[in-house]
């Protein structure tokens, strides 16, 4: 099935990546303009969101491969 020119897995991968981008921008906004997040937290929070986004995009794209590998291990 396709949504326009894109397949469902491609759209899911985009949604995960876009969610990570929003998280990074929100972290920057909260630290710079509102002061909700202490300045010392912004680095670790940014790293965590970036890493979670990268893992999320990888797992979204490769979910069937990972499920098959996990089934073989069990």
PDB file of C-alpha atoms in Angstrom, residues 58-73:
ATOM      1  CA  UNK A  58      16.320   2.446  12.900  1.00  0.00           C
ATOM      2  CA  UNK A  59      13.816   0.223  14.699  1.00  0.00           C
ATOM      3  CA  UNK A  60      10.867   1.611  12.733  1.00  0.00           C
ATOM      4  CA  UNK A  61      12.523   0.916   9.406  1.00  0.00           C
ATOM      5  CA  UNK A  62      13.846  -2.495  10.409  1.00  0.00           C
ATOM      6  CA  UNK A  63      11.108  -3.785  12.730  1.00  0.00           C
ATOM      7  CA  UNK A  64      10.474  -7.049  10.787  1.00  0.00           C
ATOM      8  CA  UNK A  65      14.212  -7.817  10.704  1.00  0.00           C
ATOM      9  CA  UNK A  66      14.573  -7.221  14.436  1.00  0.00           C
ATOM     10  CA  UNK A  67      11.473  -9.297  15.260  1.00  0.00           C
ATOM     11  CA  UNK A  68      12.780 -12.198  13.176  1.00  0.00           C
ATOM     12  CA  UNK A  69      16.200 -12.018  14.877  1.00  0.00           C
ATOM     13  CA  UNK A  70      14.573 -11.934  18.317  1.00  0.00           C
ATOM     14  CA  UNK A  71      12.448 -14.988  17.453  1.00  0.00           C
ATOM     15  CA  UNK A  72      15.593 -16.892  16.466  1.00  0.00           C
ATOM     16  CA  UNK A  73      17.264 -16.030  19.764  1.00  0.00           C
TER      17      UNK A  73
END
